[in-house]
PDB file of C-alpha atoms in Angstrom:
ATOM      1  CA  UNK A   1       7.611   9.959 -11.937  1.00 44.00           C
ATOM      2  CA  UNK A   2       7.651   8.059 -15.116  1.00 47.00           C
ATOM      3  CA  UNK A   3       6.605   4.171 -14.604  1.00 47.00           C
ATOM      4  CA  UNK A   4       7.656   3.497 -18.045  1.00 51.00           C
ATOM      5  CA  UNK A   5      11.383   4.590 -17.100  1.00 62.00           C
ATOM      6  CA  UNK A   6      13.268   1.251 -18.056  1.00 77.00           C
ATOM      7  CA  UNK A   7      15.910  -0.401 -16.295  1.00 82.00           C
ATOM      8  CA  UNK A   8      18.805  -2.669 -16.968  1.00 86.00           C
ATOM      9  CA  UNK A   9      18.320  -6.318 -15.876  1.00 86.00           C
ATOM     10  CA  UNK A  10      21.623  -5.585 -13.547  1.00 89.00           C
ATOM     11  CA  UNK A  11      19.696  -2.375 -11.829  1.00 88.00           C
ATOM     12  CA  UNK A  12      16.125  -4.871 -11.295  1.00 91.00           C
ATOM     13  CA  UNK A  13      18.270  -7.088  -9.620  1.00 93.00           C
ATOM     14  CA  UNK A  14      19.849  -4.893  -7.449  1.00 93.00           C
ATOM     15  CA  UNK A  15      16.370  -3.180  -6.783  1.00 93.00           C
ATOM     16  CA  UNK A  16      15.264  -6.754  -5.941  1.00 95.00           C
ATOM     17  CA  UNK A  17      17.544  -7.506  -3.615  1.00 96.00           C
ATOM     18  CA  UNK A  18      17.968  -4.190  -1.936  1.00 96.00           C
ATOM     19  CA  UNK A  19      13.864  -4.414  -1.439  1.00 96.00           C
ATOM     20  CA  UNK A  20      14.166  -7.588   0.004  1.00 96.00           C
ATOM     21  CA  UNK A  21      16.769  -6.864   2.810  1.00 96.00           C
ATOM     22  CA  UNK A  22      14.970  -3.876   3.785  1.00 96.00           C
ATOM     23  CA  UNK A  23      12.116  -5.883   3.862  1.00 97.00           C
ATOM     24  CA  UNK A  24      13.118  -8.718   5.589  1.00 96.00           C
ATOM     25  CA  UNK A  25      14.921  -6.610   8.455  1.00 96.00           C
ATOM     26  CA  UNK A  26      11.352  -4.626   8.934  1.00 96.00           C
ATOM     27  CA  UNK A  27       9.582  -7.777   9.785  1.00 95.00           C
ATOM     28  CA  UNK A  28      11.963  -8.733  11.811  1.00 94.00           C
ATOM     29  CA  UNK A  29      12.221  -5.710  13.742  1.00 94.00           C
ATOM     30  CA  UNK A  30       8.374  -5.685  13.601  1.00 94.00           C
ATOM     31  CA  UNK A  31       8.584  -9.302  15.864  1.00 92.00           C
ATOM     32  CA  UNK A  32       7.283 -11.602  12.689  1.00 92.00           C
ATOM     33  CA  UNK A  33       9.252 -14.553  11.914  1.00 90.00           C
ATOM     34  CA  UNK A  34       8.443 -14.502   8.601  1.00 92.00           C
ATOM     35  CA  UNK A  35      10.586 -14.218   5.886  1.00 93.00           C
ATOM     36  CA  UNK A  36      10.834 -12.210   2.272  1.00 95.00           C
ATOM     37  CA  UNK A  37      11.509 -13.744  -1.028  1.00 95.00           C
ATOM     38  CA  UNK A  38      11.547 -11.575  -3.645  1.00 95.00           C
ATOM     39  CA  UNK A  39      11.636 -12.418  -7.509  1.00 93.00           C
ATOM     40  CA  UNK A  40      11.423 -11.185 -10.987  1.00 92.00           C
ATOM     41  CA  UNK A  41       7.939 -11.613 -12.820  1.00 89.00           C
ATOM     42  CA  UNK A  42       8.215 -12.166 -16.651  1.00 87.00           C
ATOM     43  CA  UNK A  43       6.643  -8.638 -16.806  1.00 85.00           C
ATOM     44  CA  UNK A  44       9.818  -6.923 -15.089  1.00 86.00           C
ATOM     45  CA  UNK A  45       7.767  -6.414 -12.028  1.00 90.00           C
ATOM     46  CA  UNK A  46      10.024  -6.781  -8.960  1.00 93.00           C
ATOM     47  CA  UNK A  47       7.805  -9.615  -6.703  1.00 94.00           C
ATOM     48  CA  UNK A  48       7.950  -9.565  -3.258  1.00 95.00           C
ATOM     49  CA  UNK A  49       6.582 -12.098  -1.080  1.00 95.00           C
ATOM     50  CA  UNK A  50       6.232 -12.669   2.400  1.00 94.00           C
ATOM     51  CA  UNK A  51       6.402 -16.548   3.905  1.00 92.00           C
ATOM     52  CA  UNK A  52       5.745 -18.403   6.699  1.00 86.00           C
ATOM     53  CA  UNK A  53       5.586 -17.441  10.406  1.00 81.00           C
ATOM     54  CA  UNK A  54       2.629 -16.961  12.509  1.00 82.00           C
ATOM     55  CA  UNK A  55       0.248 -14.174  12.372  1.00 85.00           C
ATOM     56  CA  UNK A  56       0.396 -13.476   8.420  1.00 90.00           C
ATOM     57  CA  UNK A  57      -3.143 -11.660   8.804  1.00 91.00           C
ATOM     58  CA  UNK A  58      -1.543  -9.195  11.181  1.00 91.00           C
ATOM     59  CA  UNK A  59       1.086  -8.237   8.659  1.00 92.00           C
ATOM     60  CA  UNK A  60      -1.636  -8.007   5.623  1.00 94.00           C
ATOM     61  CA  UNK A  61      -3.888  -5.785   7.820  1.00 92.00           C
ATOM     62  CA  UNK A  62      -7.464  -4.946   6.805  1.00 87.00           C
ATOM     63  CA  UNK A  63      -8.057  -5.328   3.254  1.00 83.00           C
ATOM     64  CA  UNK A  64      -4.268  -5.236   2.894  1.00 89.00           C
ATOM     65  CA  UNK A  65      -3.402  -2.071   4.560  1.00 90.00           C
ATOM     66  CA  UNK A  66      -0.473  -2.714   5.981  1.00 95.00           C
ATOM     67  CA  UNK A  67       0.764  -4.731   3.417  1.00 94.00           C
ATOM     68  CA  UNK A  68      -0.361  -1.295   1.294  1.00 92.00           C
ATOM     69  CA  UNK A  69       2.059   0.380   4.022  1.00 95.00           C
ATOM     70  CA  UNK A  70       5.335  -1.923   3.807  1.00 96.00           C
ATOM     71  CA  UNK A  71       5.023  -1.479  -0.298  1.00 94.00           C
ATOM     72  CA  UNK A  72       4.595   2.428   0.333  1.00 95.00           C
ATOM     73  CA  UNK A  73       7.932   2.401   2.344  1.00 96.00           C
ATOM     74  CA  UNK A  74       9.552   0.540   0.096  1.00 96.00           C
ATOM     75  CA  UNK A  75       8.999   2.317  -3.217  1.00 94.00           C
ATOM     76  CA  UNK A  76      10.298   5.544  -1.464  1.00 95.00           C
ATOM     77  CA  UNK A  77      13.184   3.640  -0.263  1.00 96.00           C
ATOM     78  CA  UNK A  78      13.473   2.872  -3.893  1.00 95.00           C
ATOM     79  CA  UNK A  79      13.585   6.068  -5.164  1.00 94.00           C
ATOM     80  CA  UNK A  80      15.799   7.534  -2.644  1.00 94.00           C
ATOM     81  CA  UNK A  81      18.495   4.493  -3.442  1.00 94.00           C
ATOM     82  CA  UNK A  82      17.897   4.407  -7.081  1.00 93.00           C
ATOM     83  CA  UNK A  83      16.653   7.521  -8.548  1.00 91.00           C
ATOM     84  CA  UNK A  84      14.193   5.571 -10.153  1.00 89.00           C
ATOM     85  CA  UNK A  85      10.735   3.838  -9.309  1.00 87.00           C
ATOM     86  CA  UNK A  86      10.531   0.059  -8.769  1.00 84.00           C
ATOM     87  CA  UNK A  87       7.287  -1.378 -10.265  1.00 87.00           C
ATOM     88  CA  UNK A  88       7.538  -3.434  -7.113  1.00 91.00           C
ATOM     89  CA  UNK A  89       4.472  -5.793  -5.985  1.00 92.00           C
ATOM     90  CA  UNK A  90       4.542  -6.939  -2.396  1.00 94.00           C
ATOM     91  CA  UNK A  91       2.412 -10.297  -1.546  1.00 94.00           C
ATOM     92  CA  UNK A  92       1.603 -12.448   1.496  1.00 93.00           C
ATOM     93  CA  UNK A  93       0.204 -15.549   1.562  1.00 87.00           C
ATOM     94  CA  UNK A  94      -1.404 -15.203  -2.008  1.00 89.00           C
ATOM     95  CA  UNK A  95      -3.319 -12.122  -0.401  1.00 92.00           C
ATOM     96  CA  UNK A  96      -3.153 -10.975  -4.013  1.00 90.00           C
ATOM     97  CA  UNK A  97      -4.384 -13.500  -5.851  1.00 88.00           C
ATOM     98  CA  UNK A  98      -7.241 -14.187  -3.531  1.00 91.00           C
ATOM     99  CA  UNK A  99      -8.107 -11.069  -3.345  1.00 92.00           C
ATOM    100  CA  UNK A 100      -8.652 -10.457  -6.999  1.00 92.00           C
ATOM    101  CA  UNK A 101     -10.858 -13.931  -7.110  1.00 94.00           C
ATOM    102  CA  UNK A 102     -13.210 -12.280  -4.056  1.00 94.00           C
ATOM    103  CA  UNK A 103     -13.250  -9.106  -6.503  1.00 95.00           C
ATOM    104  CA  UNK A 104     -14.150 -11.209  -9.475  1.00 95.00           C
ATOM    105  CA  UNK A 105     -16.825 -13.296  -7.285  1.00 96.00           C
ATOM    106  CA  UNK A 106     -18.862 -10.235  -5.999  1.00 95.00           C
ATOM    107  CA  UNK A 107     -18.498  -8.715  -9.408  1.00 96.00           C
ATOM    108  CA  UNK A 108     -20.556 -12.109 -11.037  1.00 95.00           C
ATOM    109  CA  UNK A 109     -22.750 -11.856  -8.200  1.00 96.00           C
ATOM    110  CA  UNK A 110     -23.649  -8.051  -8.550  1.00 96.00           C
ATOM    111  CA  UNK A 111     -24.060  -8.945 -12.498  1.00 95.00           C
ATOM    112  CA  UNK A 112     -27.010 -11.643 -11.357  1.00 95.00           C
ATOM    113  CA  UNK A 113     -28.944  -9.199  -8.728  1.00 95.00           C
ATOM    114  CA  UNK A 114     -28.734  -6.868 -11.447  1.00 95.00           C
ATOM    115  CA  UNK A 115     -29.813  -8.807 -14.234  1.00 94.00           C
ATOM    116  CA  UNK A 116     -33.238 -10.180 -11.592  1.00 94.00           C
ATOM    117  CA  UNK A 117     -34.195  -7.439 -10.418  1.00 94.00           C
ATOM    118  CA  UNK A 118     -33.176  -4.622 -13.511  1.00 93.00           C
ATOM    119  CA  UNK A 119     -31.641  -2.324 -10.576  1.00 95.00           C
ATOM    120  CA  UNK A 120     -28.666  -0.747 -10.017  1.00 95.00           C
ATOM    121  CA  UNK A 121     -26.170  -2.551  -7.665  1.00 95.00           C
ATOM    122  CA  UNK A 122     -23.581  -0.207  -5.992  1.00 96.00           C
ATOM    123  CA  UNK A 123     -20.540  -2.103  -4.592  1.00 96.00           C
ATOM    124  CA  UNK A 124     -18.462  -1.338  -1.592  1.00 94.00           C
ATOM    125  CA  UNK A 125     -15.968   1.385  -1.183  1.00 93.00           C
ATOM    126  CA  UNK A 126     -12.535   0.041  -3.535  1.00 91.00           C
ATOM    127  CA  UNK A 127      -9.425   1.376  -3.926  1.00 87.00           C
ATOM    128  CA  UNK A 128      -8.516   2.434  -7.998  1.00 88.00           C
ATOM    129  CA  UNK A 129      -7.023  -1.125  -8.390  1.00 87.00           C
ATOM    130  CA  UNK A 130      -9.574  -3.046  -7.049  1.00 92.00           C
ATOM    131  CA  UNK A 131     -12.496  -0.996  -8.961  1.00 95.00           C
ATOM    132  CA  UNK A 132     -10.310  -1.592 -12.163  1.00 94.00           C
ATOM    133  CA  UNK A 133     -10.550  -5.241 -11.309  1.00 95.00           C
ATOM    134  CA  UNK A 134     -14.638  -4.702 -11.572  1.00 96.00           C
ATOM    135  CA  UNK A 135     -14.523  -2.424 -14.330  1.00 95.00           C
ATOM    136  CA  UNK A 136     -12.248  -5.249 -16.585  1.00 94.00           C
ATOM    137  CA  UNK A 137     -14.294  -8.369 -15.156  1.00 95.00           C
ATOM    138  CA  UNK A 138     -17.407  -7.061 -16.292  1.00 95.00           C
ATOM    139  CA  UNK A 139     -16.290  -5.188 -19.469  1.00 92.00           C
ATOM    140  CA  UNK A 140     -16.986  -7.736 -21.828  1.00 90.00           C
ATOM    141  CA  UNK A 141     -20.444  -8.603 -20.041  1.00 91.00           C
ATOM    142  CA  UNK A 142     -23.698  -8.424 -22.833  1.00 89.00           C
ATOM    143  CA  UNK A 143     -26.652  -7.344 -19.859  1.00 90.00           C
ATOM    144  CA  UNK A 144     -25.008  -4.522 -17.524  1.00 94.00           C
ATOM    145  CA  UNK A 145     -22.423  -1.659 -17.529  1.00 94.00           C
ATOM    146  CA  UNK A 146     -20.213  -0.280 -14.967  1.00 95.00           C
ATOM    147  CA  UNK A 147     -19.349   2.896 -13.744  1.00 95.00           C
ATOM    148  CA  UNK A 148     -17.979   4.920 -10.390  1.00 96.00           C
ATOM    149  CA  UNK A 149     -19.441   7.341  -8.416  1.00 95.00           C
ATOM    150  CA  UNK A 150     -18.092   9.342  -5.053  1.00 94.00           C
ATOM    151  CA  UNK A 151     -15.163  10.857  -4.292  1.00 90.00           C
ATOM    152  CA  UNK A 152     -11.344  10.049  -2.708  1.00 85.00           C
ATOM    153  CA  UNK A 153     -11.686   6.921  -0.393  1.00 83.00           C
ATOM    154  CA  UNK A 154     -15.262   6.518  -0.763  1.00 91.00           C
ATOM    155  CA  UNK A 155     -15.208   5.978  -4.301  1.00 94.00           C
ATOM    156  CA  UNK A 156     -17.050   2.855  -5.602  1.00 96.00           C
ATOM    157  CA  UNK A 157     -17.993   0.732  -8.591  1.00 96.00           C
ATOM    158  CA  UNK A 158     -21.887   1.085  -9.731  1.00 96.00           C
ATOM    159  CA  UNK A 159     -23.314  -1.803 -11.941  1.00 96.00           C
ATOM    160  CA  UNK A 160     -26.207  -1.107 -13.800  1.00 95.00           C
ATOM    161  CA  UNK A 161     -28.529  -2.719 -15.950  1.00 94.00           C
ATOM    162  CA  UNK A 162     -28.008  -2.322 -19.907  1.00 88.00           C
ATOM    163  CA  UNK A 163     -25.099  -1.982 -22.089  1.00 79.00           C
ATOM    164  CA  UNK A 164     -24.137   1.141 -22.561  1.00 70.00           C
ATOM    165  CA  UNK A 165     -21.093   2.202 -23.590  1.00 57.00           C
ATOM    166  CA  UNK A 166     -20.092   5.595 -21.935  1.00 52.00           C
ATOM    167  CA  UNK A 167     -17.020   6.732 -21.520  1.00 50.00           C
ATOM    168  CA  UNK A 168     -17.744   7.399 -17.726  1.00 50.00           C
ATOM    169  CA  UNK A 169     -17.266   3.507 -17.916  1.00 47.00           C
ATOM    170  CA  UNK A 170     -13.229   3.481 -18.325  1.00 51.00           C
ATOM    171  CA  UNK A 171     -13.228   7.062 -16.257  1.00 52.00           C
ATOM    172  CA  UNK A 172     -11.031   4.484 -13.483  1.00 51.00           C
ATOM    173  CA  UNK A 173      -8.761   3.112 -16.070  1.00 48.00           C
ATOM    174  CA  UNK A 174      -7.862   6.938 -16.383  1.00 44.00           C
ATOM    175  CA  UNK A 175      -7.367   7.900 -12.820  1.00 43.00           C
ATOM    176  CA  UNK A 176      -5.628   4.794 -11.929  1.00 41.00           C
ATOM    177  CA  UNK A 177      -2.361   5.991 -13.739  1.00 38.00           C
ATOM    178  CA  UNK A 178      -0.556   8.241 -12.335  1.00 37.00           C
ATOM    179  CA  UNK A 179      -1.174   9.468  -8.398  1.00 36.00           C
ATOM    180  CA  UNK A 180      -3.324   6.376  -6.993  1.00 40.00           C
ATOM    181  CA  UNK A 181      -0.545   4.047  -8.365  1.00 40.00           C
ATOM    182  CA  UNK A 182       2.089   4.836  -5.939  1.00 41.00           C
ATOM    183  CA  UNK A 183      -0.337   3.791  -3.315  1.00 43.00           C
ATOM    184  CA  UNK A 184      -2.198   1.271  -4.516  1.00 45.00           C
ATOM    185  CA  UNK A 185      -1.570  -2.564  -5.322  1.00 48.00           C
ATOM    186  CA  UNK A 186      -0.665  -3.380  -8.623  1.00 47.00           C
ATOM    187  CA  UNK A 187      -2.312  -6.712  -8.968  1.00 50.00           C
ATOM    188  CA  UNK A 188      -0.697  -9.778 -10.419  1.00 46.00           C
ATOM    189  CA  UNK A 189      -1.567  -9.361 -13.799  1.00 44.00           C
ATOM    190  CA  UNK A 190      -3.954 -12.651 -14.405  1.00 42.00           C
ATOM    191  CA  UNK A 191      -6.072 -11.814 -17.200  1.00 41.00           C
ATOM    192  CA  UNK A 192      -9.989 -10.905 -15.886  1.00 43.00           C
ATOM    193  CA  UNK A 193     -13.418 -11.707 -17.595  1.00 42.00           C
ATOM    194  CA  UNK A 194     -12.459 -15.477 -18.458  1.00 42.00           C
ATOM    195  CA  UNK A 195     -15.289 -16.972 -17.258  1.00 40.00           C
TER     196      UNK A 195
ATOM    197  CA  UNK B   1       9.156  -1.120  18.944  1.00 86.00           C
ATOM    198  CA  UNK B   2      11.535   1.731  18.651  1.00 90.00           C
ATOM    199  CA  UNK B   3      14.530  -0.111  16.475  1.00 92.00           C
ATOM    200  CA  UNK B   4      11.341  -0.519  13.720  1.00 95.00           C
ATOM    201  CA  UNK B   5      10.745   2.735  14.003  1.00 95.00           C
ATOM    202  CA  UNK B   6      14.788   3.707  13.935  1.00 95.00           C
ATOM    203  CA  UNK B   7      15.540   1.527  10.847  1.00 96.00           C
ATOM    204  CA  UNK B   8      12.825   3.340   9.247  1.00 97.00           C
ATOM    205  CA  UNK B   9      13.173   6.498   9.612  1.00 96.00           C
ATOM    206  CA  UNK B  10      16.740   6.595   9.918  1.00 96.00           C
ATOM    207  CA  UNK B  11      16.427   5.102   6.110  1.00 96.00           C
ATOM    208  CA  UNK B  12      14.021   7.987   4.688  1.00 96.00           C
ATOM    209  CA  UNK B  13      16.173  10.107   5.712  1.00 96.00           C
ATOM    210  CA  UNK B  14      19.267  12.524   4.792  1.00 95.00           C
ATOM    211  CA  UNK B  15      20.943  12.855   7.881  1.00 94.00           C
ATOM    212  CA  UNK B  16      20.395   9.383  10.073  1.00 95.00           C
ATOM    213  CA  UNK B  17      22.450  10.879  12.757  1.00 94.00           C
ATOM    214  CA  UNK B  18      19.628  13.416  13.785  1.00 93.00           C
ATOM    215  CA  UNK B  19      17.073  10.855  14.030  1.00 94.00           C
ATOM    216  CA  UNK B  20      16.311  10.065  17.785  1.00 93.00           C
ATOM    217  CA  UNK B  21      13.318   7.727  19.016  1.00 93.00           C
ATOM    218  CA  UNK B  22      12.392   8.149  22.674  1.00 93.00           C
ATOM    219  CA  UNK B  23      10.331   5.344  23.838  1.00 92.00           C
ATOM    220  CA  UNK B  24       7.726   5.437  27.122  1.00 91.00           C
ATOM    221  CA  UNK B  25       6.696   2.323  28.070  1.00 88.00           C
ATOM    222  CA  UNK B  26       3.190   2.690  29.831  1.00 84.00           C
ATOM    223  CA  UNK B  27       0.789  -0.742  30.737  1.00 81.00           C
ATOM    224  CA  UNK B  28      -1.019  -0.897  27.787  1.00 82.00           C
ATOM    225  CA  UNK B  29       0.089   1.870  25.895  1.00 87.00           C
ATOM    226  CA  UNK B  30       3.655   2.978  23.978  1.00 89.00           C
ATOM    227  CA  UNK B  31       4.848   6.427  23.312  1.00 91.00           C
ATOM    228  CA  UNK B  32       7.049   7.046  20.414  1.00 92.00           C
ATOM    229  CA  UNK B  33       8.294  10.526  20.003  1.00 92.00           C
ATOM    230  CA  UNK B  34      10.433  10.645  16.803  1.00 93.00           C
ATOM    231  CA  UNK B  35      12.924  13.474  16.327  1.00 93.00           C
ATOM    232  CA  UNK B  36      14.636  14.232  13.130  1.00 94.00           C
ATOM    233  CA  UNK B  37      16.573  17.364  11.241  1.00 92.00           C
ATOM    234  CA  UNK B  38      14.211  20.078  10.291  1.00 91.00           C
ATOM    235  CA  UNK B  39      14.927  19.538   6.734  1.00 92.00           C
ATOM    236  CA  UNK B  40      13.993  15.870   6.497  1.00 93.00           C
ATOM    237  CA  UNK B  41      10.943  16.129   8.394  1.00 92.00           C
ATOM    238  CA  UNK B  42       8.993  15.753   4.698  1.00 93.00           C
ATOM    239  CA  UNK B  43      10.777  13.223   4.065  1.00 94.00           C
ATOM    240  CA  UNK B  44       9.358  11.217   6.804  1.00 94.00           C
ATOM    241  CA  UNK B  45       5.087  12.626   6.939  1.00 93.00           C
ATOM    242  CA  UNK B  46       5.221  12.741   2.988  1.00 93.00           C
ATOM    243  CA  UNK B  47       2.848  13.995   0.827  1.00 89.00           C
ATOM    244  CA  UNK B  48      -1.028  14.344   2.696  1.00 87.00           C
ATOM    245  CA  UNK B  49       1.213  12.599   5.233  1.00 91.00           C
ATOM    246  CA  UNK B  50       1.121   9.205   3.197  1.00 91.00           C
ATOM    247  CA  UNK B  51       4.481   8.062   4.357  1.00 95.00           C
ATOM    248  CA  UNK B  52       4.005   9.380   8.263  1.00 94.00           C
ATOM    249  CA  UNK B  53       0.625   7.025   7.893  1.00 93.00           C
ATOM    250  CA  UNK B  54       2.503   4.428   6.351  1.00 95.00           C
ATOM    251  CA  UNK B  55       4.776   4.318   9.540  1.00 96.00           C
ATOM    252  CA  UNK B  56       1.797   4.459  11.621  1.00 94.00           C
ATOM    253  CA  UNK B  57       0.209   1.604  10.072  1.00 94.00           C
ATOM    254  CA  UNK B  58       3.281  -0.293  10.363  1.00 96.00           C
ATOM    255  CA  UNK B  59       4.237   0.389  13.810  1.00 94.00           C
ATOM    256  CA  UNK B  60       0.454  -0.662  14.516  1.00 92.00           C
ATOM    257  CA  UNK B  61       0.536  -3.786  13.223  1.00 93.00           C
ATOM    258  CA  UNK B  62       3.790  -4.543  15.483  1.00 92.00           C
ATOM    259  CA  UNK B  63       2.030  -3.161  18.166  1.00 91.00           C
ATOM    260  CA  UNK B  64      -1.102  -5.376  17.714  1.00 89.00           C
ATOM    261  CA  UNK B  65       1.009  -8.776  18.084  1.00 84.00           C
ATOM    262  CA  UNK B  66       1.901  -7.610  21.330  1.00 80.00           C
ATOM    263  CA  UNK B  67      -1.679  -6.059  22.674  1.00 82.00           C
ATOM    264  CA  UNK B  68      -0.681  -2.568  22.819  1.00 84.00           C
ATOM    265  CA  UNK B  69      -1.575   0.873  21.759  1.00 88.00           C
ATOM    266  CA  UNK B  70       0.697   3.331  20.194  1.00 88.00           C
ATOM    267  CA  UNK B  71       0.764   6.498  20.195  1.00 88.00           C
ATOM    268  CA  UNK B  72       3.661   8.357  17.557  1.00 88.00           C
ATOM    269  CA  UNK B  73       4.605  11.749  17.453  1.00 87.00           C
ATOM    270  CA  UNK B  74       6.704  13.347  14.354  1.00 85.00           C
ATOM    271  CA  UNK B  75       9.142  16.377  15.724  1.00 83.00           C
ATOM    272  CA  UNK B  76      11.467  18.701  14.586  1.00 76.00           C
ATOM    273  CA  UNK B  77      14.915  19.561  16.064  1.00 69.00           C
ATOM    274  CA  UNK B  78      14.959  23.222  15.273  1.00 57.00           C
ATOM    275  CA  UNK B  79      18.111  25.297  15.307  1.00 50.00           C
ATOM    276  CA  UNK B  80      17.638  26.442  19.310  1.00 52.00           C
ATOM    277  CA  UNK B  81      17.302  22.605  19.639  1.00 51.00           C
ATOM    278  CA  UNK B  82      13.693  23.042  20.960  1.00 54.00           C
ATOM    279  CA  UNK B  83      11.178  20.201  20.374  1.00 54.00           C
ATOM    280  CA  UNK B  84       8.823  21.330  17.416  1.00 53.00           C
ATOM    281  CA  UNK B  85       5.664  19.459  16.919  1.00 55.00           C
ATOM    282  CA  UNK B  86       5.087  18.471  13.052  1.00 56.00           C
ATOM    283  CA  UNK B  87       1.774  16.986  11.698  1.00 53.00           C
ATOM    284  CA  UNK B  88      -0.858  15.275  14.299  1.00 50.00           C
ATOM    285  CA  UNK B  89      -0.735  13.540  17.161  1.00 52.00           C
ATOM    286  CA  UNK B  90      -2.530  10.191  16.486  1.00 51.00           C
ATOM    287  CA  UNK B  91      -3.476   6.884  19.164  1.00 50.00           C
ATOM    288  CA  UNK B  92      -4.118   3.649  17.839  1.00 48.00           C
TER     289      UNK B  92
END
């Protein structure tokens, strides 16, 4: 279970391309046309994306579930193959990408209620990626803090007026380690907070 | 529908040649009863059934393009060869 296990350039590649073809012949067989390309980010994450073809929404699934599925197959694929985990992304259509810019939009536009009306805004339920997204967008902000509250899938980011530094604040940078990781997206790695 | 669910499971697996998919076509709804070795039946529901879900999800998704429910059952072959049901019974 250890994400920091390195591999050899030869053994990415071969992880690459042994996600791809499983990849590709699962959309097949799941009627899509569309097709996987599959590359190596500068960070060593393996990149998978899926192009073209009708009905990309249907293979992305509600906020990304079934994207969240393919990558959940594929990582035990992984592991059964190599003996070792893939830090393995899978993408469609930018889902990704625009994803994280939603997160960082209703994350500004929580800060704002907050900072009018000196209340507590609670966000919707997030997965541990997508509440890390909040937690980092908003660390660096002067008028509000963030934190989570409830439990398992119902867990969700809290932004509250005031700058207080708890350490209940980075409790999600914690729990996103370890467990949540395997089933979670690891976002593309754009820095957050630039605004 | 069922060579999805055969390429999949087939790969979790550690003995493919157990794995057996029996397909019922109804109007608007598909049955997939998926057999495998007793042994590698964790290997396909997973921890808190994360992978079986997975597969679910999947198979859903498939399903959707073509307008139709699915309903997948996880089995057993025990040694007397009877049918063992593993894990829940779930309809999309």
């Amino acid at each position: 279970m250890d994400r920091e296990e390195s591999l050899t350039p030869e053994e990415t590649q071969q992880m690459m391309e042994f996600c791809r073809e499983k990849l590709a012949t699962i959309i097949e067989r799941m009627g899509f046309g569309a097709k996987a390309e599959a590359r190596i980010r500068e960070d060593g994450h393996i990149l998978l994306e899926i192009v073209g073809g009708e009905d990309l929404g249907l293979l992305i699934g509600k906020e990304g579930n079934t994207l969240r599925a393919l990558q959940t197959i594929l990582r035990v694929l992984v592991v059964k193959r190599f003996d070792k985990k893939a830090m393995l992304i899978l993408d469609a259509d930018n889902y990704l990408l625009k994803r994280e810019e939603a997160l960082i939009d209703t994350a500004y536009a929580a800060v704002e209620r907050v900072e009018k009306t000196l209340r507590k805004v609670q966000l919707k339920p997030m997965n541990s990626v997508e509440r890390r997204i909040i937690h980092m967008t908003l660390a660096n902000e002067e008028n509000v803090h963030t934190y989570s509250v409830g439990e398992g899938a119902d867990r969700r980011v809290v932004i509250a007026p005031g700058k207080v530094r708890s350490q209940e604040s980075f409790r999600d940078t914690g729990d996103y380690a370890p467990e949540a990781a395997d089933d979670s997206y690891a976002y593309s790695s754009e820095s957050h907070g630039n605004r | 529908m069922k060579e999805l669910v055969e390429y999949i499971v087939s790969a979790l697996v550690d003995v493919p040649e157990e794995v057996m998919v029996i397909e019922t076509l109804g109007e608007s709804i598909i049955v997939l009863e998926i057999f495998v070795a007793q042994d590698d039946i964790g290997k396909v529901i997973g921890r808190e059934g994360r992978i079986a879900n997975a597969i679910r999800t999947i198979v859903k998704a498939s399903a959707a393009k073509s307008n139709k429910k699915i309903t997948i059952e996880i089995l057993s072959k025990n040694p007397e060869g009877e049918k063992q049901p593993v894990g829940q019974r779930s309809t999309f």
